[in-house]
Short mmCIF file of C-alpha atoms in Angstrom, two decimals:
data_model
loop_
_atom_site.label_atom_id
_atom_site.label_comp_id
_atom_site.label_asym_id
_atom_site.label_seq_id
_atom_site.Cartn_x
_atom_site.Cartn_y
_atom_site.Cartn_z
CA UNK A 1028 -35.15 -15.52 -63.92
CA UNK A 1029 -38.67 -15.99 -65.31
CA UNK A 1030 -40.35 -16.98 -62.08
CA UNK A 1031 -43.65 -15.08 -61.60
CA UNK A 1032 -43.18 -13.35 -64.97
CA UNK A 1033 -45.29 -13.61 -68.19
CA UNK A 1034 -43.41 -15.53 -70.88
CA UNK A 1035 -44.52 -15.33 -74.56
CA UNK A 1036 -43.34 -17.99 -77.01
CA UNK A 1037 -43.81 -17.42 -80.81
CA UNK A 1038 -43.40 -20.32 -83.28
CA UNK A 1039 -42.99 -19.74 -87.04
CA UNK A 1040 -43.37 -22.56 -89.62
CA UNK A 1041 -41.70 -22.49 -93.03
CA UNK A 1042 -44.47 -24.18 -95.11
CA UNK A 1043 -47.57 -22.07 -94.65
CA UNK A 1044 -48.44 -20.61 -98.22
CA UNK A 1045 -51.89 -20.50 -99.89
CA UNK A 1046 -53.16 -23.95 -100.99
CA UNK A 1047 -49.98 -25.46 -99.58
CA UNK A 1048 -49.42 -28.02 -96.90
CA UNK A 1049 -50.56 -27.40 -93.38
CA UNK A 1050 -47.69 -27.16 -90.89
CA UNK A 1051 -47.85 -28.03 -87.17
CA UNK A 1052 -45.58 -27.06 -84.36
CA UNK A 1053 -45.62 -29.12 -81.19
CA UNK A 1054 -44.39 -27.62 -77.89
CA UNK A 1055 -43.60 -29.77 -74.85
CA UNK A 1056 -42.77 -27.64 -71.78
CA UNK A 1057 -41.41 -28.70 -68.42
CA UNK A 1058 -40.66 -26.31 -65.52
CA UNK A 1059 -37.62 -26.63 -63.32
CA UNK A 1060 -35.73 -24.88 -60.50
CA UNK A 1061 -32.18 -25.04 -59.23
CA UNK A 1062 -31.39 -24.85 -55.55
CA UNK A 1063 -28.35 -25.43 -53.36
CA UNK A 1064 -28.06 -27.97 -50.59
CA UNK A 1065 -25.32 -27.33 -48.05
CA UNK A 1066 -23.40 -30.04 -46.28
CA UNK A 1067 -20.64 -29.98 -43.71
CA UNK A 1068 -17.27 -30.28 -45.35
CA UNK A 1069 -16.43 -33.47 -43.49
CA UNK A 1070 -19.79 -35.19 -44.12
CA UNK A 1071 -20.02 -38.33 -46.33
CA UNK A 1072 -23.80 -38.36 -46.60
CA UNK A 1073 -26.40 -35.70 -47.35
CA UNK A 1074 -30.19 -36.08 -47.33
CA UNK A 1075 -31.75 -34.26 -50.29
CA UNK A 1076 -35.52 -33.66 -50.06
CA UNK A 1077 -37.79 -32.90 -53.04
CA UNK A 1078 -40.84 -30.60 -52.74
CA UNK A 1079 -43.90 -32.33 -51.31
CA UNK A 1080 -46.63 -32.79 -53.93
CA UNK A 1081 -49.62 -34.92 -52.82
CA UNK A 1082 -50.01 -37.89 -55.18
CA UNK A 1083 -46.89 -36.97 -57.14
CA UNK A 1084 -44.25 -39.38 -58.35
CA UNK A 1085 -40.52 -38.70 -58.07
CA UNK A 1086 -37.69 -39.68 -60.31
CA UNK A 1087 -34.10 -38.90 -59.24
CA UNK A 1088 -31.32 -38.43 -61.72
CA UNK A 1089 -28.75 -40.03 -61.76
CA UNK A 1090 -29.59 -42.36 -58.84
CA UNK A 1091 -32.94 -43.51 -60.31
CA UNK A 1092 -34.67 -43.55 -56.95
CA UNK A 1093 -38.40 -42.74 -56.69
CA UNK A 1094 -38.74 -41.53 -53.10
CA UNK A 1095 -39.33 -37.96 -52.04
CA UNK A 1096 -35.90 -37.85 -50.37
CA UNK A 1097 -32.62 -39.54 -51.13
CA UNK A 1098 -29.30 -39.89 -49.35
CA UNK A 1099 -26.17 -39.27 -51.40
CA UNK A 1100 -22.44 -39.03 -50.78
CA UNK A 1101 -21.41 -35.42 -51.49
CA UNK A 1102 -17.83 -36.53 -51.89
CA UNK A 1103 -18.96 -38.41 -55.07
CA UNK A 1104 -22.02 -36.54 -56.33
CA UNK A 1105 -22.08 -32.77 -56.39
CA UNK A 1106 -25.30 -32.30 -58.45
CA UNK A 1107 -28.54 -34.28 -58.40
CA UNK A 1108 -31.97 -33.68 -60.02
CA UNK A 1109 -35.47 -34.91 -59.37
CA UNK A 1110 -38.50 -34.90 -61.69
CA UNK A 1111 -41.68 -34.26 -59.79
CA UNK A 1112 -44.83 -35.37 -61.63
CA UNK A 1113 -48.04 -34.34 -59.83
CA UNK A 1114 -51.49 -35.74 -60.71
CA UNK A 1115 -52.16 -32.64 -62.82
CA UNK A 1116 -49.63 -33.92 -65.31
CA UNK A 1117 -47.56 -30.74 -65.27
CA UNK A 1118 -44.28 -32.11 -64.01
CA UNK A 1119 -41.14 -30.16 -63.26
CA UNK A 1120 -37.50 -30.66 -62.42
CA UNK A 1121 -35.68 -29.56 -59.31
CA UNK A 1122 -31.91 -29.42 -59.55
CA UNK A 1123 -29.85 -29.61 -56.33
CA UNK A 1124 -26.27 -28.34 -56.23
CA UNK A 1125 -24.43 -29.84 -53.25
CA UNK A 1126 -22.25 -27.10 -51.78
CA UNK A 1127 -19.81 -27.81 -48.89
CA UNK A 1128 -20.00 -25.54 -45.86
CA UNK A 1129 -16.50 -24.45 -44.76
CA UNK A 1130 -16.54 -22.68 -41.40
CA UNK A 1131 -13.74 -21.38 -39.13
CA UNK A 1132 -13.73 -19.96 -35.60
CA UNK A 1133 -11.07 -17.95 -33.77
CA UNK A 1134 -11.00 -15.31 -31.07
CA UNK A 1135 -9.09 -12.30 -29.86
CA UNK A 1136 -8.94 -10.99 -26.30
CA UNK A 1137 -7.51 -8.39 -23.97
CA UNK A 1138 -7.07 -8.89 -20.23
CA UNK A 1139 -7.14 -6.49 -17.32
CA UNK A 1140 -6.73 -6.90 -13.58
CA UNK A 1141 -10.21 -8.25 -12.90
CA UNK A 1142 -11.77 -8.84 -16.32
CA UNK A 1143 -11.17 -9.80 -19.93
CA UNK A 1144 -12.77 -8.74 -23.23
CA UNK A 1145 -13.31 -11.24 -26.06
CA UNK A 1146 -14.26 -10.95 -29.75
CA UNK A 1147 -15.16 -13.89 -31.99
CA UNK A 1148 -13.73 -14.16 -35.52
CA UNK A 1149 -15.54 -16.39 -38.05
CA UNK A 1150 -15.57 -17.23 -41.77
CA UNK A 1151 -18.07 -19.42 -43.67
CA UNK A 1152 -18.60 -20.52 -47.28
CA UNK A 1153 -21.68 -22.32 -48.54
CA UNK A 1154 -24.02 -21.21 -45.80
CA UNK A 1155 -24.62 -18.84 -42.93
CA UNK A 1156 -23.82 -18.95 -39.22
CA UNK A 1157 -26.81 -19.49 -37.02
CA UNK A 1158 -25.37 -19.41 -33.48
CA UNK A 1159 -22.33 -18.66 -31.34
CA UNK A 1160 -21.30 -20.30 -28.09
CA UNK A 1161 -18.63 -19.15 -25.59
CA UNK A 1162 -17.36 -21.04 -22.55
CA UNK A 1163 -15.70 -19.04 -19.72
CA UNK A 1164 -15.01 -21.51 -16.86
CA UNK A 1165 -14.37 -19.55 -13.67
CA UNK A 1166 -15.63 -16.30 -15.19
CA UNK A 1167 -18.76 -14.28 -14.64
CA UNK A 1168 -20.82 -14.78 -16.70
CA UNK A 1169 -19.53 -18.25 -17.50
CA UNK A 1170 -20.99 -18.39 -21.03
CA UNK A 1171 -22.32 -16.23 -23.84
CA UNK A 1172 -24.09 -16.60 -27.20
CA UNK A 1173 -22.97 -13.25 -28.60
CA UNK A 1174 -20.22 -12.76 -31.15
CA UNK A 1175 -18.80 -10.06 -28.84
CA UNK A 1176 -19.66 -10.92 -25.23
CA UNK A 1177 -19.73 -8.36 -22.43
CA UNK A 1178 -16.57 -8.09 -20.26
CA UNK A 1179 -15.99 -11.29 -18.28
CA UNK A 1180 -15.03 -10.83 -14.63
CA UNK A 1181 -12.39 -13.11 -13.10
CA UNK A 1182 -10.48 -13.58 -9.90
CA UNK A 1183 -6.69 -13.62 -10.30
CA UNK A 1184 -5.55 -16.88 -11.91
CA UNK A 1185 -5.26 -18.83 -15.17
CA UNK A 1186 -8.33 -19.77 -17.25
CA UNK A 1187 -9.13 -21.58 -20.53
CA UNK A 1188 -11.63 -20.04 -22.98
CA UNK A 1189 -13.30 -21.69 -26.01
CA UNK A 1190 -15.46 -20.31 -28.82
CA UNK A 1191 -17.81 -22.40 -31.01
CA UNK A 1192 -20.02 -21.58 -34.01
CA UNK A 1193 -22.84 -23.50 -35.73
CA UNK A 1194 -24.10 -22.97 -39.30
CA UNK A 1195 -27.72 -23.20 -40.45
CA UNK A 1196 -26.89 -26.67 -41.78
CA UNK A 1197 -25.65 -27.81 -38.37
CA UNK A 1198 -21.97 -27.56 -39.23
CA UNK A 1199 -19.75 -26.64 -36.29
CA UNK A 1200 -16.33 -25.13 -35.74
CA UNK A 1201 -14.38 -24.49 -32.54
CA UNK A 1202 -11.57 -22.10 -31.87
CA UNK A 1203 -8.27 -23.27 -30.48
CA UNK A 1204 -8.65 -23.07 -26.68
CA UNK A 1205 -6.99 -19.94 -25.34
CA UNK A 1206 -5.34 -19.80 -21.92
CA UNK A 1207 -5.53 -16.38 -20.29
CA UNK A 1208 -3.90 -15.10 -17.11
CA UNK A 1209 -5.63 -12.57 -14.90
CA UNK A 1210 -3.04 -10.72 -12.83
CA UNK A 1211 -3.85 -9.77 -9.25
CA UNK A 1212 -4.49 -6.11 -8.61
CA UNK A 1213 -1.32 -4.36 -7.41
CA UNK A 1214 -0.85 -3.58 -3.74
CA UNK A 1215 -0.70 0.17 -3.15
CA UNK A 1216 -0.19 2.03 0.11
CA UNK A 1217 -0.47 5.80 0.36
CA UNK A 1218 0.82 5.72 3.93
CA UNK A 1219 -0.79 6.34 7.30
CA UNK A 1220 -2.92 9.43 7.82
CA UNK A 1221 -0.85 12.40 8.96
CA UNK A 1222 -1.51 15.43 11.11
CA UNK A 1223 0.81 18.34 10.39
CA UNK A 1224 1.49 21.72 11.87
CA UNK A 1225 0.22 24.79 10.09
CA UNK A 1226 2.81 25.95 7.57
CA UNK A 1227 4.90 22.78 7.73
CA UNK A 1228 5.94 20.65 4.77
CA UNK A 1229 4.84 17.01 4.87
CA UNK A 1230 6.50 14.22 2.92
CA UNK A 1231 4.19 11.49 1.63
CA UNK A 1232 5.50 7.94 1.55
CA UNK A 1233 3.61 5.87 -1.01
CA UNK A 1234 4.53 2.40 -2.21
CA UNK A 1235 3.32 -0.13 -4.76
CA UNK A 1236 4.02 -3.75 -5.65
CA UNK A 1237 4.99 -5.41 -7.88
CA UNK A 1238 7.83 -3.02 -8.60
CA UNK A 1239 8.25 -1.23 -11.89
CA UNK A 1240 4.87 0.53 -11.90
CA UNK A 1241 4.00 4.21 -12.09
CA UNK A 1242 2.60 6.55 -9.45
CA UNK A 1243 -0.01 9.26 -9.78
CA UNK A 1244 -1.18 11.44 -6.88
CA UNK A 1245 -4.35 13.46 -7.14
CA UNK A 1246 -5.12 16.23 -6.83
CA UNK A 1247 -1.62 17.37 -7.85
CA UNK A 1248 -2.09 20.77 -6.19
CA UNK A 1249 0.51 21.67 -3.56
CA UNK A 1250 2.69 18.65 -4.45
CA UNK A 1251 6.24 19.12 -5.64
CA UNK A 1252 5.87 16.09 -7.96
CA UNK A 1253 2.66 14.10 -8.40
CA UNK A 1254 4.30 11.20 -10.31
CA UNK A 1255 6.74 9.90 -7.68
CA UNK A 1256 6.17 7.69 -4.65
CA UNK A 1257 7.22 10.21 -2.02
CA UNK A 1258 6.32 13.79 -2.97
CA UNK A 1259 6.16 16.60 -0.46
CA UNK A 1260 3.10 18.66 0.40
CA UNK A 1261 3.61 22.18 1.54
CA UNK A 1262 3.38 24.61 2.95
CA UNK A 1263 0.58 22.87 4.83
CA UNK A 1264 -2.36 25.23 5.37
CA UNK A 1265 -5.60 23.24 5.22
CA UNK A 1266 -6.69 19.62 5.68
CA UNK A 1267 -6.51 17.61 2.46
CA UNK A 1268 -7.11 14.15 1.04
CA UNK A 1269 -4.81 12.66 -1.59
CA UNK A 1270 -5.43 9.57 -3.73
CA UNK A 1271 -2.50 7.49 -4.93
CA UNK A 1272 -3.02 5.42 -8.09
CA UNK A 1273 -0.42 2.76 -8.82
CA UNK A 1274 -0.32 1.22 -12.31
CA UNK A 1275 1.72 -1.87 -13.11
CA UNK A 1276 3.58 -2.48 -16.34
CA UNK A 1277 0.68 -4.73 -17.44
CA UNK A 1278 -1.83 -1.90 -16.95
CA UNK A 1279 -3.40 -3.10 -13.70
CA UNK A 1280 -4.34 -0.32 -11.31
CA UNK A 1281 -5.19 0.11 -7.67
CA UNK A 1282 -5.68 3.13 -5.41
CA UNK A 1283 -5.25 4.15 -1.79
CA UNK A 1284 -6.13 7.32 0.09
CA UNK A 1285 -4.30 9.35 2.73
CA UNK A 1286 -5.83 12.10 4.85
CA UNK A 1287 -3.77 15.07 6.02
CA UNK A 1288 -5.08 16.96 9.02
CA UNK A 1289 -4.10 20.05 11.00
CA UNK A 1290 -2.56 19.03 14.31
CA UNK A 1291 -2.88 20.86 17.63
CA UNK A 1292 0.23 22.93 18.30
CA UNK A 1293 1.89 21.98 21.58
CA UNK A 1294 3.24 24.47 24.12
CA UNK A 1295 6.38 23.45 25.96
CA UNK A 1296 6.21 24.21 29.70
CA UNK A 1297 8.38 23.05 32.59
CA UNK A 1298 9.42 24.09 36.08
CA UNK A 1299 12.23 22.92 38.32
CA UNK A 1300 13.42 22.92 41.92
CA UNK A 1301 17.05 22.88 43.05
CA UNK A 1302 18.67 21.18 46.02
CA UNK A 1303 22.28 20.97 47.19
CA UNK A 1304 24.23 17.73 47.02
CA UNK A 1305 27.86 16.87 47.49
CA UNK A 1306 28.24 16.41 43.71
CA UNK A 1307 26.49 19.62 42.72
CA UNK A 1308 23.04 21.12 42.39
CA UNK A 1309 20.27 18.54 41.89
CA UNK A 1310 17.48 19.81 39.64
CA UNK A 1311 14.06 18.14 39.70
CA UNK A 1312 12.15 19.00 36.52
CA UNK A 1313 8.35 18.99 36.26
CA UNK A 1314 6.85 18.99 32.75
CA UNK A 1315 3.38 20.49 32.15
CA UNK A 1316 3.32 21.08 28.38
CA UNK A 1317 0.07 21.37 26.45
CA UNK A 1318 -0.96 19.00 23.58
CA UNK A 1319 2.29 17.04 23.74
CA UNK A 1320 2.79 13.30 23.46
CA UNK A 1321 6.58 13.07 23.36
CA UNK A 1322 9.42 15.00 24.96
CA UNK A 1323 13.11 15.57 24.47
CA UNK A 1324 15.29 17.13 27.14
CA UNK A 1325 18.77 18.55 26.62
CA UNK A 1326 20.37 19.56 29.92
CA UNK A 1327 23.16 21.59 28.38
CA UNK A 1328 25.93 19.39 29.77
CA UNK A 1329 25.84 16.62 27.17
CA UNK A 1330 23.04 14.71 28.89
CA UNK A 1331 19.59 14.12 27.33
CA UNK A 1332 16.35 12.34 28.18
CA UNK A 1333 13.11 11.40 26.45
CA UNK A 1334 11.09 10.91 29.63
CA UNK A 1335 8.22 13.25 30.33
CA UNK A 1336 9.56 13.88 33.83
CA UNK A 1337 13.20 12.82 34.00
CA UNK A 1338 14.86 11.79 37.26
CA UNK A 1339 16.71 14.50 39.22
CA UNK A 1340 19.64 15.80 37.24
CA UNK A 1341 22.81 16.96 39.01
CA UNK A 1342 24.66 19.98 37.65
CA UNK A 1343 28.25 20.58 38.80
CA UNK A 1344 28.80 23.73 40.82
CA UNK A 1345 29.99 26.91 39.18
CA UNK A 1346 28.49 26.77 35.68
CA UNK A 1347 25.71 27.99 33.38
CA UNK A 1348 23.57 25.26 31.83
CA UNK A 1349 21.05 25.85 29.04
CA UNK A 1350 18.17 23.43 29.51
CA UNK A 1351 15.97 22.79 26.46
CA UNK A 1352 12.64 20.94 26.30
CA UNK A 1353 11.12 20.00 22.93
CA UNK A 1354 7.47 19.07 23.38
CA UNK A 1355 5.96 17.29 20.37
CA UNK A 1356 2.88 15.53 19.11
CA UNK A 1357 2.40 13.59 15.90
CA UNK A 1358 2.31 16.79 13.88
CA UNK A 1359 3.96 19.68 15.68
CA UNK A 1360 6.60 20.67 18.20
CA UNK A 1361 7.45 23.54 20.50
CA UNK A 1362 10.73 24.38 22.21
CA UNK A 1363 11.40 26.04 25.57
CA UNK A 1364 14.95 27.04 26.52
CA UNK A 1365 15.83 28.09 30.07
CA UNK A 1366 19.34 28.87 31.36
CA UNK A 1367 20.17 27.60 34.85
CA UNK A 1368 23.02 29.42 36.59
CA UNK A 1369 24.84 27.29 39.17
CA UNK A 1370 27.23 29.32 41.31
CA UNK A 1371 30.13 28.34 43.51
CA UNK A 1372 29.16 26.34 46.58
CA UNK A 1373 29.95 29.37 48.68
CA UNK A 1374 26.95 30.97 47.05
CA UNK A 1375 24.74 28.53 48.90
CA UNK A 1376 26.54 27.66 52.19
CA UNK A 1377 28.90 29.08 54.81
CA UNK A 1378 31.58 27.13 56.65
CA UNK A 1379 32.58 28.79 59.93
CA UNK A 1380 34.83 26.75 62.20
CA UNK A 1381 35.39 28.10 65.73
CA UNK A 1382 38.79 29.59 66.44
CA UNK A 1383 39.18 28.30 70.00
CA UNK A 1384 37.96 25.13 71.70
CA UNK A 1385 38.48 23.65 75.15
CA UNK A 1386 38.39 19.85 75.20
CA UNK A 1387 38.24 19.48 78.99
CA UNK A 1388 35.32 17.10 79.31
CA UNK A 1389 32.73 19.59 80.52
CA UNK A 1390 30.61 19.00 77.41
CA UNK A 1391 31.06 22.63 76.47
CA UNK A 1392 33.13 23.39 73.43
CA UNK A 1393 34.84 20.03 73.77
CA UNK A 1394 34.96 19.43 70.00
CA UNK A 1395 36.34 21.38 67.09
CA UNK A 1396 33.67 21.18 64.40
CA UNK A 1397 32.99 23.40 61.40
CA UNK A 1398 29.57 25.00 61.31
CA UNK A 1399 27.85 24.58 57.91
CA UNK A 1400 25.02 26.99 57.25
CA UNK A 1401 22.56 27.26 54.39
CA UNK A 1402 19.94 25.10 52.67
CA UNK A 1403 20.43 21.37 52.95
CA UNK A 1404 23.44 21.92 55.23
CA UNK A 1405 22.93 18.64 57.04
CA UNK A 1406 23.16 16.78 53.74
CA UNK A 1407 26.35 18.55 52.81
CA UNK A 1408 27.99 17.71 56.15
CA UNK A 1409 27.95 14.08 55.03
CA UNK A 1410 30.51 14.86 52.36
CA UNK A 1411 32.68 17.17 54.49
CA UNK A 1412 36.24 16.02 55.35
CA UNK A 1413 38.61 17.64 57.85
CA UNK A 1414 42.30 17.23 58.69
CA UNK A 1415 44.22 18.70 61.68
CA UNK A 1416 47.96 19.36 61.60
CA UNK A 1417 50.36 20.62 64.27
CA UNK A 1418 52.83 23.38 63.67
CA UNK A 1419 55.35 20.90 62.29
CA UNK A 1420 52.90 19.56 59.69
CA UNK A 1421 52.19 16.30 61.42
CA UNK A 1422 48.65 15.10 60.82
CA UNK A 1423 46.94 14.56 64.10
CA UNK A 1424 43.38 13.94 62.94
CA UNK A 1425 41.45 12.97 59.82
CA UNK A 1426 37.67 12.71 59.68
CA UNK A 1427 36.09 9.51 58.42
CA UNK A 1428 32.51 8.50 57.73
CA UNK A 1429 31.05 11.90 58.42
CA UNK A 1430 32.84 12.22 61.79
CA UNK A 1431 34.03 15.83 61.50
CA UNK A 1432 34.53 16.58 65.20
CA UNK A 1433 38.10 16.73 66.62
CA UNK A 1434 38.23 16.05 70.33
CA UNK A 1435 41.79 17.33 70.77
CA UNK A 1436 43.50 13.95 70.68
CA UNK A 1437 46.16 12.61 68.37
CA UNK A 1438 45.93 9.53 66.23
CA UNK A 1439 47.47 7.58 69.12
CA UNK A 1440 44.59 8.78 71.30
CA UNK A 1441 46.81 10.99 73.48
CA UNK A 1442 45.80 14.49 74.40
CA UNK A 1443 47.24 17.17 72.22
CA UNK A 1444 48.99 19.97 74.02
CA UNK A 1445 47.63 23.46 74.27
CA UNK A 1446 48.63 25.52 71.33
CA UNK A 1447 47.89 26.52 67.77
CA UNK A 1448 46.93 23.96 65.11
CA UNK A 1449 46.19 24.06 61.41
CA UNK A 1450 42.91 22.77 59.90
CA UNK A 1451 42.05 21.80 56.32
CA UNK A 1452 38.35 21.36 55.46
CA UNK A 1453 36.98 20.17 52.07
CA UNK A 1454 33.34 20.11 51.04
CA UNK A 1455 31.94 19.60 47.55
CA UNK A 1456 35.27 20.37 45.96
CA UNK A 1457 35.88 23.56 47.95
CA UNK A 1458 38.70 23.90 50.48
CA UNK A 1459 38.64 25.93 53.68
CA UNK A 1460 41.76 26.29 55.79
CA UNK A 1461 42.88 28.22 58.84
CA UNK A 1462 44.21 28.09 62.41
CA UNK A 1463 42.62 27.12 65.67
CA UNK A 1464 43.70 27.36 69.31
CA UNK A 1465 43.42 24.45 71.71
CA UNK A 1466 43.13 25.49 75.38
CA UNK A 1467 42.69 23.06 78.23
CA UNK A 1468 41.54 24.34 81.62
CA UNK A 1469 44.25 24.35 84.29
CA UNK A 1470 43.13 22.44 87.36
#
């Protein structure tokens, strides 16, 4: 407490009266200091060094050694002194108190998807900490000398982290190694980009794994619910971009983006041509829609097709059929509906058998044959059948294989007699009947 301060000492004697004895007071001063010397708590030897004084002698108490430095066991001796006597003769004491250094090291941490944050925790008695040392195998950076390192970046996996401290006396302490797990970033999918028709409502289809996380769409404008996987957007008026953020229960996040565009609106267009068949009217459809990539046909009779140009479709006679074409692209659709009126077969053809024929072998009117008139008549004749009966109802002739010409002979190939006969003609489900007269020339 008196170092570098002026100290005044006053001595008073008790025998100092006139003509009395002379009294003397003798003062013998020695200067001394007390200092601490730290040692690691587990050490069994400490080197204690006295101040260097050229030409001085040293005397250690209680060991009795005379060197400038001594080695003692701090587990046995906790205080040691040295008397330093320089050539000037003004010696002094230095007292050393051996103080153990007790140091601890621990750490705390938080982990994210791609990084971890660490903080060192230390305590020390009998000294001060001079350095810190972190080891982050597999991390970036892989080491640090700061009590609180910057965030350490990792790939997904399991890692071991250690933290060490060193005191000014060289004492060390290490934390218990900590094993951390870096979870992989979640997989998030906002869905494929979509083109929508103006004014339509579009449903988004987001997903995230592992399950149990939360969804957040941004911006939330025009969404019916921005915190579910599959919200709807609508009505759709302008192109937009939405970002889906998926957060796992452990706090890891990942994002994906979906773009919504305005699609070209298709225009459904088709034409058709009709032709007669024995089964009905055959319609050949020709599609010429604009901005379409897929097609759906409904022919109004229970039949459908998804071909752009379907094969000829046969409609039965005598009906009205509403034909619908839906032309679509990825975003939009358009519908065209056209009724097709199919009348009775008599609307399209005429069957006029002759009333009289003369099968006499002159190649003139030798055959009774119905005359079919109208479009595609030759095709229809292939499905025509004819039967000939006499007045007693006996069948004399029946056409087969498109042979619809009666030459006036019976089934037994004998000549039928002159007279009146009954005919029955069927074509495409319609029946024509009447009488004919067979006349043979008299020779």
